[in-house]
Amino acid sequence: MNSEGFMRRCLQLAALGAGHVAPNPMVGSVLTHSGSIIGEGYHEVYGGPHAEVNAIREAEERFGPEILREATLYVSLEPCAHHGKTPPCADLIVSKGIPRVVVGIRDPFPQVNGKGIERLRISGVEVTVPVLENECRELNRRFFTVHTLERPYVILKWARSADGFMGKEGERVRLSGGLADVLVHRWRSEESSILVGARTALVDDPALTTRHWPGPHPLRIVLNPGVVLPAGLKVLDEQAPTLMHTDRDLNGLMHDLQRRSIQSVLVEGGARVLQSFLAAGLWDEIRVITARTTYLVNGIPAPALPQARFHEEMVLGDDVVTTYFPG
C-alpha cells in the first residue's frame, strides 16, 4: 500500500468520529512499519485522546515502544502543537522517536496552522504534506468553514412533492417515507444544531431529535422574532436543549452561533426561512428529498435551487435524495 492508500485508511477511521467530536475535527491516524500497519486510531470523542495518541498506544501495546523508532505515522490533519484539552500531539510524536510523519492537510485552526509541522521538522522528523488534501478538507468541511469563513457550516434541507410543493398553508403534510426519516435523523446526529422558524415549530410541532438513529441530539434553534410559543410544543421539551433566537439578521445569527462554538447548522425550516438563507447566500450544502409518488397539486412551493453543483443522488423507497454544493 502506498501513501495515498494509508491516508485513505486514515480518512475511513476519522469518519467514525462523526457526530461525537465537534467542535474538534474528525481525525484518523495509522502507524506503519516496513509497509504494514502496526497501529490505528481516531479521535473518538470531544475531549478524549487524539487520533495519533490512540494509534501510538495500540502499536506500543502490540509490538512495544522500540518499533516506533522505525515507523511512519500517517495522520489526516496536522498534529496539534498547543495545549487544549489534551497535550500537543507533535510533542508526543517527537518524544516517541517516530522519524517520519505523513500529513493529509494543514490545520486551519490559528493555534496550529503550520506550527505542528514546524515543530516536527525542527526536531528532525521527516514530514510529508499534503497527501489527499482535497479529500481531507472535504471530510472536515465544517471545521474548515468555521476557521476560514468564521461562521458555522450551513446545510439547507427540505422535502418536496413530486410536483414541487413542500406543504400546504397552516397544515402539517407528510411527504417523505420511513427510510428517508431514518436518514434525516442520522443527518441530525452528525450536526451541532438544527434550525426551524417559529411558524414551523407551531404548525408541524417537530421534536427535532435523533429518536430514529443512535446518536446525539443537536442543539435545537428556533428563529423567533416575537411569536409566543405554547409550552406544550415538542421543541420546548427536555429531550434536547433549545435556543430561542430573536435576531432577524442571519449574519448576526451566524456570529452568535460561532461564538457559542456551534460548528454546523442543519436548516429544516419552512419556505420563508429557507428562502432567507438562500437570498443571503448563507449555505454550503443543499439536501432535497423528493417524494416520487406524492402530489399536492397546489400549496407552498418548494424553494427554487440556486446555482448549484450536483453532488449525488440516492433512491430510498419512494423518495429520491439529492445533494448539491455551491456551483
C-alpha positions as a LaTeX table, in Angstrom:
\begin{tabular}{lrrr}
\hline
Residue & $x$ (\AA) & $y$ (\AA) & $z$ (\AA) \\
\hline
Met1 & 0.00 & 0.00 & 0.00 \\
Asn2 & 1.34 & 3.47 & $-0.89$ \\
Ser3 & 1.00 & 6.79 & 0.97 \\
Glu4 & $-2.40$ & 7.53 & $-0.58$ \\
Gly5 & $-3.67$ & 4.11 & 0.45 \\
Phe6 & $-2.62$ & 4.63 & 4.07 \\
Met7 & $-4.13$ & 8.12 & 4.03 \\
Arg8 & $-7.43$ & 6.74 & 2.76 \\
Arg9 & $-7.42$ & 4.40 & 5.75 \\
Cys10 & $-6.86$ & 7.44 & 7.98 \\
Leu11 & $-9.95$ & 9.07 & 6.43 \\
Gln12 & $-12.02$ & 5.92 & 6.97 \\
Leu13 & $-11.05$ & 5.90 & 10.63 \\
Ala14 & $-11.61$ & 9.63 & 11.04 \\
Ala15 & $-15.20$ & 9.36 & 9.77 \\
Leu16 & $-16.03$ & 7.08 & 12.72 \\
Gly17 & $-15.94$ & 10.18 & 14.91 \\
Ala18 & $-18.79$ & 11.90 & 13.06 \\
Gly19 & $-21.25$ & 13.47 & 15.48 \\
His20 & $-19.04$ & 12.91 & 18.54 \\
Val21 & $-16.00$ & 15.20 & 18.25 \\
Ala22 & $-17.33$ & 18.66 & 17.29 \\
Pro23 & $-16.19$ & 21.38 & 17.61 \\
Asn24 & $-12.96$ & 19.44 & 17.10 \\
Pro25 & $-12.23$ & 17.98 & 13.65 \\
Met26 & $-12.52$ & 14.31 & 12.71 \\
Val27 & $-9.02$ & 12.85 & 12.51 \\
Gly28 & $-7.65$ & 9.39 & 11.76 \\
Ser29 & $-4.12$ & 8.07 & 12.15 \\
Val30 & $-2.18$ & 4.98 & 11.06 \\
Leu31 & 1.28 & 3.78 & 12.09 \\
Thr32 & 3.21 & 1.62 & 9.66 \\
His33 & 6.42 & $-0.40$ & 9.78 \\
Ser34 & 8.00 & $-1.99$ & 6.71 \\
Gly35 & 4.82 & $-1.32$ & 4.76 \\
Ser36 & 2.45 & $-2.95$ & 7.28 \\
Ile37 & 0.03 & $-1.29$ & 9.68 \\
Ile38 & 1.09 & $-1.69$ & 13.31 \\
Gly39 & $-1.38$ & 0.71 & 14.95 \\
Glu40 & $-4.55$ & 2.64 & 14.17 \\
Gly41 & $-6.59$ & 5.28 & 15.94 \\
Tyr42 & $-9.07$ & 8.08 & 15.52 \\
His43 & $-10.41$ & 10.96 & 17.57 \\
Glu44 & $-13.38$ & 9.23 & 19.19 \\
Val45 & $-14.99$ & 11.86 & 21.40 \\
Tyr46 & $-14.56$ & 15.56 & 22.13 \\
Gly47 & $-12.10$ & 16.00 & 24.98 \\
Gly48 & $-10.71$ & 12.50 & 24.54 \\
Pro49 & $-7.32$ & 11.36 & 23.19 \\
His50 & $-6.44$ & 12.44 & 19.68 \\
Ala51 & $-6.01$ & 10.04 & 16.76 \\
Glu52 & $-2.21$ & 9.96 & 16.98 \\
Val53 & $-2.34$ & 9.09 & 20.69 \\
Asn54 & $-4.64$ & 6.14 & 20.06 \\
Ala55 & $-2.58$ & 4.84 & 17.13 \\
Ile56 & 0.67 & 5.06 & 19.12 \\
Arg57 & $-0.91$ & 3.36 & 22.13 \\
Glu58 & $-2.13$ & 0.45 & 20.02 \\
Ala59 & 1.26 & 0.00 & 18.35 \\
Glu60 & 3.08 & 0.04 & 21.70 \\
Glu61 & 0.69 & $-2.49$ & 23.23 \\
Arg62 & 1.08 & $-4.85$ & 20.27 \\
Phe63 & 4.78 & $-4.52$ & 19.48 \\
Gly64 & 6.46 & $-2.48$ & 22.21 \\
Pro65 & 7.76 & 1.13 & 22.13 \\
Glu66 & 11.01 & 0.42 & 20.28 \\
Ile67 & 9.24 & $-0.28$ & 16.98 \\
Leu68 & 8.13 & 3.37 & 16.84 \\
Arg69 & 11.71 & 4.47 & 16.12 \\
Glu70 & 11.46 & 2.80 & 12.70 \\
Ala71 & 7.82 & 3.64 & 11.99 \\
Thr72 & 5.95 & 6.09 & 9.79 \\
Leu73 & 2.91 & 7.86 & 11.17 \\
Tyr74 & 0.09 & 8.90 & 8.83 \\
Val75 & $-2.48$ & 11.42 & 10.03 \\
Ser76 & $-5.30$ & 13.09 & 8.11 \\
Leu77 & $-4.82$ & 16.50 & 9.78 \\
Glu78 & $-1.71$ & 18.28 & 11.01 \\
Pro79 & $-0.75$ & 17.20 & 14.55 \\
Cys80 & $-1.67$ & 19.81 & 17.14 \\
Ala81 & 1.04 & 21.97 & 18.69 \\
His82 & $-0.84$ & 23.58 & 21.57 \\
His83 & $-2.21$ & 22.61 & 24.96 \\
Gly84 & $-6.01$ & 22.26 & 24.70 \\
Lys85 & $-7.97$ & 19.56 & 26.45 \\
Thr86 & $-5.02$ & 17.25 & 25.69 \\
Pro87 & $-1.23$ & 17.82 & 25.37 \\
Pro88 & 0.29 & 18.60 & 21.95 \\
Cys89 & 0.47 & 15.57 & 19.65 \\
Ala90 & 3.56 & 17.00 & 17.93 \\
Asp91 & 5.46 & 16.78 & 21.22 \\
Leu92 & 4.29 & 13.18 & 21.74 \\
Ile93 & 5.48 & 12.17 & 18.27 \\
Val94 & 8.91 & 13.69 & 18.92 \\
Ser95 & 9.19 & 12.09 & 22.37 \\
Lys96 & 8.42 & 8.64 & 20.94 \\
Gly97 & 11.17 & 9.00 & 18.34 \\
Ile98 & 8.93 & 8.48 & 15.31 \\
Pro99 & 11.16 & 9.51 & 12.37 \\
Arg100 & 8.61 & 10.08 & 9.59 \\
Val101 & 5.16 & 11.69 & 9.54 \\
Val102 & 2.81 & 11.99 & 6.55 \\
Val103 & 0.12 & 14.67 & 6.93 \\
Gly104 & $-3.04$ & 14.91 & 4.86 \\
Ile105 & $-3.59$ & 18.66 & 5.22 \\
Arg106 & $-2.55$ & 21.61 & 7.36 \\
Asp107 & $-4.84$ & 22.53 & 10.24 \\
Pro108 & $-6.56$ & 25.94 & 9.67 \\
Phe109 & $-7.02$ & 26.47 & 13.42 \\
Pro110 & $-4.86$ & 29.56 & 14.23 \\
Gln111 & $-3.18$ & 27.91 & 17.23 \\
Val112 & $-1.93$ & 25.10 & 14.98 \\
Asn113 & $-1.83$ & 26.14 & 11.26 \\
Gly114 & 1.69 & 25.04 & 10.38 \\
Lys115 & 3.06 & 25.11 & 13.92 \\
Gly116 & 2.73 & 21.35 & 14.38 \\
Ile117 & 4.58 & 20.65 & 11.13 \\
Glu118 & 7.26 & 23.19 & 12.04 \\
Arg119 & 7.78 & 21.67 & 15.48 \\
Leu120 & 8.23 & 18.22 & 13.97 \\
Arg121 & 10.72 & 19.40 & 11.33 \\
Ile122 & 12.75 & 21.43 & 13.82 \\
Ser123 & 13.04 & 18.25 & 15.90 \\
Gly124 & 14.39 & 16.29 & 12.93 \\
Val125 & 11.21 & 14.50 & 11.91 \\
Glu126 & 10.77 & 13.99 & 8.15 \\
Val127 & 7.36 & 15.46 & 7.26 \\
Thr128 & 5.47 & 14.94 & 4.00 \\
Val129 & 2.46 & 17.20 & 3.36 \\
Pro130 & $-0.09$ & 17.28 & 1.75 \\
Val131 & $-1.46$ & 13.87 & 0.74 \\
Leu132 & $-5.07$ & 13.60 & $-0.49$ \\
Glu133 & $-5.50$ & 17.24 & 0.51 \\
Asn134 & $-8.93$ & 17.69 & $-1.14$ \\
Glu135 & $-10.34$ & 14.54 & 0.45 \\
Cys136 & $-9.04$ & 15.56 & 3.86 \\
Arg137 & $-10.58$ & 19.02 & 3.54 \\
Glu138 & $-13.89$ & 17.56 & 2.35 \\
Leu139 & $-14.17$ & 15.28 & 5.38 \\
Asn140 & $-13.75$ & 18.24 & 7.73 \\
Arg141 & $-15.55$ & 20.86 & 5.64 \\
Arg142 & $-17.48$ & 22.03 & 8.72 \\
Phe143 & $-14.27$ & 22.60 & 10.68 \\
Phe144 & $-12.61$ & 24.37 & 7.74 \\
Thr145 & $-15.66$ & 26.60 & 7.20 \\
Val146 & $-15.62$ & 27.73 & 10.83 \\
His147 & $-11.93$ & 28.64 & 10.71 \\
Thr148 & $-11.78$ & 30.15 & 7.21 \\
Leu149 & $-15.20$ & 31.83 & 6.81 \\
Glu150 & $-15.71$ & 32.43 & 10.56 \\
Arg151 & $-19.24$ & 31.03 & 10.61 \\
Pro152 & $-20.88$ & 27.61 & 11.01 \\
Tyr153 & $-21.29$ & 25.24 & 8.07 \\
Val154 & $-24.89$ & 25.60 & 6.82 \\
Ile155 & $-26.91$ & 22.74 & 5.33 \\
Leu156 & $-30.34$ & 23.53 & 3.88 \\
Lys157 & $-32.73$ & 20.59 & 3.81 \\
Trp158 & $-36.28$ & 20.32 & 2.54 \\
Ala159 & $-38.75$ & 17.75 & 1.31 \\
Arg160 & $-40.99$ & 18.35 & $-1.67$ \\
Ser161 & $-43.78$ & 16.58 & $-3.50$ \\
Ala162 & $-43.34$ & 15.18 & $-6.98$ \\
Asp163 & $-44.95$ & 18.35 & $-8.35$ \\
Gly164 & $-42.69$ & 20.71 & $-6.41$ \\
Phe165 & $-44.61$ & 21.71 & $-3.28$ \\
Met166 & $-43.34$ & 21.41 & 0.29 \\
Gly167 & $-46.64$ & 21.75 & 2.13 \\
Lys168 & $-49.98$ & 23.48 & 2.48 \\
Glu169 & $-50.59$ & 26.69 & 4.37 \\
Gly170 & $-51.41$ & 26.01 & 8.02 \\
Glu171 & $-51.36$ & 22.21 & 7.63 \\
Arg172 & $-48.87$ & 19.53 & 8.53 \\
Val173 & $-48.23$ & 17.44 & 5.41 \\
Arg174 & $-46.15$ & 14.27 & 5.44 \\
Leu175 & $-44.08$ & 13.87 & 2.29 \\
Ser176 & $-41.11$ & 11.55 & 2.88 \\
Gly177 & $-41.25$ & 7.88 & 3.85 \\
Gly178 & $-39.78$ & 5.91 & 6.72 \\
Leu179 & $-36.36$ & 5.28 & 5.16 \\
Ala180 & $-35.89$ & 8.98 & 4.46 \\
Asp181 & $-36.92$ & 9.75 & 8.05 \\
Val182 & $-34.16$ & 7.50 & 9.38 \\
Leu183 & $-31.66$ & 9.19 & 7.08 \\
Val184 & $-32.72$ & 12.65 & 8.28 \\
His185 & $-32.26$ & 11.57 & 11.90 \\
Arg186 & $-28.78$ & 10.33 & 11.05 \\
Trp187 & $-28.07$ & 13.73 & 9.49 \\
Arg188 & $-29.22$ & 15.42 & 12.68 \\
Ser189 & $-26.86$ & 13.29 & 14.79 \\
Glu190 & $-23.93$ & 14.49 & 12.66 \\
Glu191 & $-24.56$ & 18.23 & 13.10 \\
Ser192 & $-24.09$ & 20.59 & 16.02 \\
Ser193 & $-27.51$ & 22.22 & 15.66 \\
Ile194 & $-30.82$ & 22.14 & 13.82 \\
Leu195 & $-32.86$ & 25.23 & 12.98 \\
Val196 & $-36.52$ & 25.98 & 12.22 \\
Gly197 & $-38.68$ & 29.07 & 12.29 \\
Ala198 & $-41.37$ & 29.75 & 14.88 \\
Arg199 & $-44.12$ & 29.01 & 12.33 \\
Thr200 & $-42.76$ & 25.52 & 11.64 \\
Ala201 & $-42.50$ & 24.91 & 15.39 \\
Leu202 & $-46.17$ & 25.87 & 15.76 \\
Val203 & $-47.71$ & 24.16 & 12.72 \\
Asp204 & $-45.61$ & 20.98 & 12.46 \\
Asp205 & $-44.68$ & 20.65 & 16.16 \\
Pro206 & $-41.42$ & 18.80 & 15.32 \\
Ala207 & $-39.29$ & 17.20 & 18.03 \\
Leu208 & $-36.05$ & 17.83 & 16.07 \\
Thr209 & $-34.30$ & 14.92 & 17.80 \\
Thr210 & $-32.48$ & 11.77 & 16.66 \\
Arg211 & $-35.03$ & 9.32 & 18.04 \\
His212 & $-34.76$ & 7.09 & 14.91 \\
Trp213 & $-30.96$ & 6.98 & 14.97 \\
Pro214 & $-28.43$ & 6.14 & 17.73 \\
Gly215 & $-26.64$ & 9.45 & 18.02 \\
Pro216 & $-26.55$ & 12.71 & 19.99 \\
His217 & $-29.38$ & 15.22 & 19.72 \\
Pro218 & $-28.34$ & 18.51 & 18.11 \\
Leu219 & $-28.99$ & 21.87 & 19.74 \\
Arg220 & $-32.46$ & 22.96 & 18.61 \\
Ile221 & $-32.66$ & 26.55 & 17.38 \\
Val222 & $-35.95$ & 28.35 & 16.80 \\
Leu223 & $-35.81$ & 31.62 & 14.88 \\
Asn224 & $-38.41$ & 33.54 & 16.81 \\
Pro225 & $-38.53$ & 37.34 & 16.46 \\
Gly226 & $-41.52$ & 37.68 & 18.77 \\
Val227 & $-44.02$ & 34.81 & 18.48 \\
Val228 & $-45.20$ & 33.38 & 21.81 \\
Leu229 & $-44.87$ & 29.59 & 21.63 \\
Pro230 & $-47.13$ & 27.42 & 23.83 \\
Ala231 & $-45.33$ & 25.40 & 26.48 \\
Gly232 & $-46.59$ & 22.05 & 25.17 \\
Leu233 & $-44.59$ & 22.12 & 21.92 \\
Lys234 & $-42.11$ & 19.26 & 21.47 \\
Val235 & $-39.30$ & 21.68 & 20.67 \\
Leu236 & $-39.66$ & 23.06 & 24.20 \\
Asp237 & $-39.47$ & 19.70 & 25.98 \\
Glu238 & $-36.44$ & 18.40 & 27.85 \\
Gln239 & $-35.26$ & 15.84 & 25.30 \\
Ala240 & $-32.64$ & 18.27 & 23.99 \\
Pro241 & $-31.55$ & 21.86 & 24.65 \\
Thr242 & $-33.34$ & 24.61 & 22.69 \\
Leu243 & $-32.10$ & 28.08 & 21.82 \\
Met244 & $-34.76$ & 30.71 & 21.06 \\
His245 & $-33.09$ & 33.24 & 18.77 \\
Thr246 & $-34.67$ & 36.64 & 18.16 \\
Asp247 & $-32.08$ & 38.09 & 15.75 \\
Arg248 & $-33.68$ & 38.79 & 12.35 \\
Asp249 & $-30.25$ & 39.31 & 10.81 \\
Leu250 & $-28.79$ & 36.00 & 9.65 \\
Asn251 & $-25.25$ & 37.33 & 9.77 \\
Gly252 & $-25.84$ & 38.24 & 13.40 \\
Leu253 & $-27.18$ & 34.74 & 13.98 \\
Met254 & $-24.08$ & 33.21 & 12.38 \\
His255 & $-21.81$ & 35.36 & 14.54 \\
Asp256 & $-23.65$ & 34.33 & 17.70 \\
Leu257 & $-23.56$ & 30.64 & 16.83 \\
Gln258 & $-19.85$ & 30.79 & 16.13 \\
Arg259 & $-19.35$ & 32.48 & 19.50 \\
Arg260 & $-21.19$ & 29.53 & 21.05 \\
Ser261 & $-18.82$ & 27.08 & 19.24 \\
Ile262 & $-21.65$ & 25.77 & 17.05 \\
Gln263 & $-19.82$ & 24.26 & 14.09 \\
Ser264 & $-22.75$ & 23.40 & 11.83 \\
Val265 & $-26.45$ & 24.15 & 11.31 \\
Leu266 & $-28.99$ & 21.88 & 9.63 \\
Val267 & $-31.80$ & 24.20 & 8.50 \\
Glu268 & $-35.12$ & 22.32 & 8.38 \\
Gly269 & $-37.33$ & 25.38 & 8.41 \\
Gly270 & $-40.25$ & 26.31 & 6.22 \\
Ala271 & $-40.11$ & 28.03 & 2.85 \\
Arg272 & $-39.60$ & 31.52 & 4.30 \\
Val273 & $-36.67$ & 30.53 & 6.50 \\
Leu274 & $-35.04$ & 28.51 & 3.74 \\
Gln275 & $-35.51$ & 31.32 & 1.25 \\
Ser276 & $-33.93$ & 33.82 & 3.63 \\
Phe277 & $-30.77$ & 31.70 & 3.82 \\
Leu278 & $-30.73$ & 31.28 & 0.04 \\
Ala279 & $-31.21$ & 35.03 & $-0.53$ \\
Ala280 & $-28.33$ & 35.80 & 1.85 \\
Gly281 & $-26.08$ & 33.26 & 0.15 \\
Leu282 & $-25.65$ & 31.52 & 3.51 \\
Trp283 & $-25.41$ & 27.88 & 2.56 \\
Asp284 & $-22.72$ & 25.29 & 1.99 \\
Glu285 & $-24.84$ & 22.29 & 1.08 \\
Ile286 & $-28.42$ & 21.60 & $-0.02$ \\
Arg287 & $-30.22$ & 18.28 & 0.51 \\
Val288 & $-33.58$ & 17.79 & $-1.18$ \\
Ile289 & $-35.91$ & 14.83 & $-0.58$ \\
Thr290 & $-38.38$ & 14.42 & $-3.44$ \\
Ala291 & $-41.40$ & 12.16 & $-2.95$ \\
Arg292 & $-41.87$ & 10.42 & $-6.31$ \\
Thr293 & $-45.44$ & 9.27 & $-5.66$ \\
Thr294 & $-46.94$ & 12.16 & $-3.70$ \\
Tyr295 & $-48.62$ & 15.08 & $-5.48$ \\
Leu296 & $-50.07$ & 18.14 & $-3.71$ \\
Val297 & $-51.41$ & 19.89 & $-6.84$ \\
Asn298 & $-51.07$ & 23.24 & $-5.05$ \\
Gly299 & $-49.73$ & 24.64 & $-1.81$ \\
Ile300 & $-46.45$ & 26.17 & $-0.67$ \\
Pro301 & $-43.86$ & 25.96 & $-3.45$ \\
Ala302 & $-40.51$ & 24.43 & $-2.53$ \\
Pro303 & $-37.57$ & 26.83 & $-2.84$ \\
Ala304 & $-36.00$ & 27.16 & $-6.26$ \\
Leu305 & $-32.50$ & 25.79 & $-6.42$ \\
Pro306 & $-29.83$ & 28.47 & $-6.76$ \\
Gln307 & $-26.82$ & 27.98 & $-8.99$ \\
Ala308 & $-25.51$ & 24.75 & $-7.54$ \\
Arg309 & $-23.35$ & 21.77 & $-8.42$ \\
Phe310 & $-24.98$ & 18.36 & $-8.36$ \\
His311 & $-23.16$ & 16.03 & $-5.98$ \\
Glu312 & $-25.06$ & 12.79 & $-5.62$ \\
Glu313 & $-28.47$ & 11.13 & $-5.71$ \\
Met314 & $-29.87$ & 8.12 & $-3.91$ \\
Val315 & $-33.21$ & 6.35 & $-4.03$ \\
Leu316 & $-34.86$ & 5.41 & $-0.72$ \\
Gly317 & $-38.14$ & 3.61 & $-1.33$ \\
Asp318 & $-40.49$ & 6.13 & $-2.92$ \\
Asp319 & $-38.13$ & 9.05 & $-2.25$ \\
Val320 & $-35.14$ & 10.47 & $-4.08$ \\
Val321 & $-32.47$ & 12.27 & $-2.02$ \\
Thr322 & $-30.33$ & 14.74 & $-3.96$ \\
Thr323 & $-27.35$ & 16.67 & $-2.65$ \\
Tyr324 & $-25.91$ & 19.88 & $-4.08$ \\
Phe325 & $-22.87$ & 22.03 & $-3.34$ \\
Pro326 & $-22.24$ & 25.64 & $-4.40$ \\
Gly327 & $-21.51$ & 25.81 & $-8.08$ \\
\hline
\end{tabular}
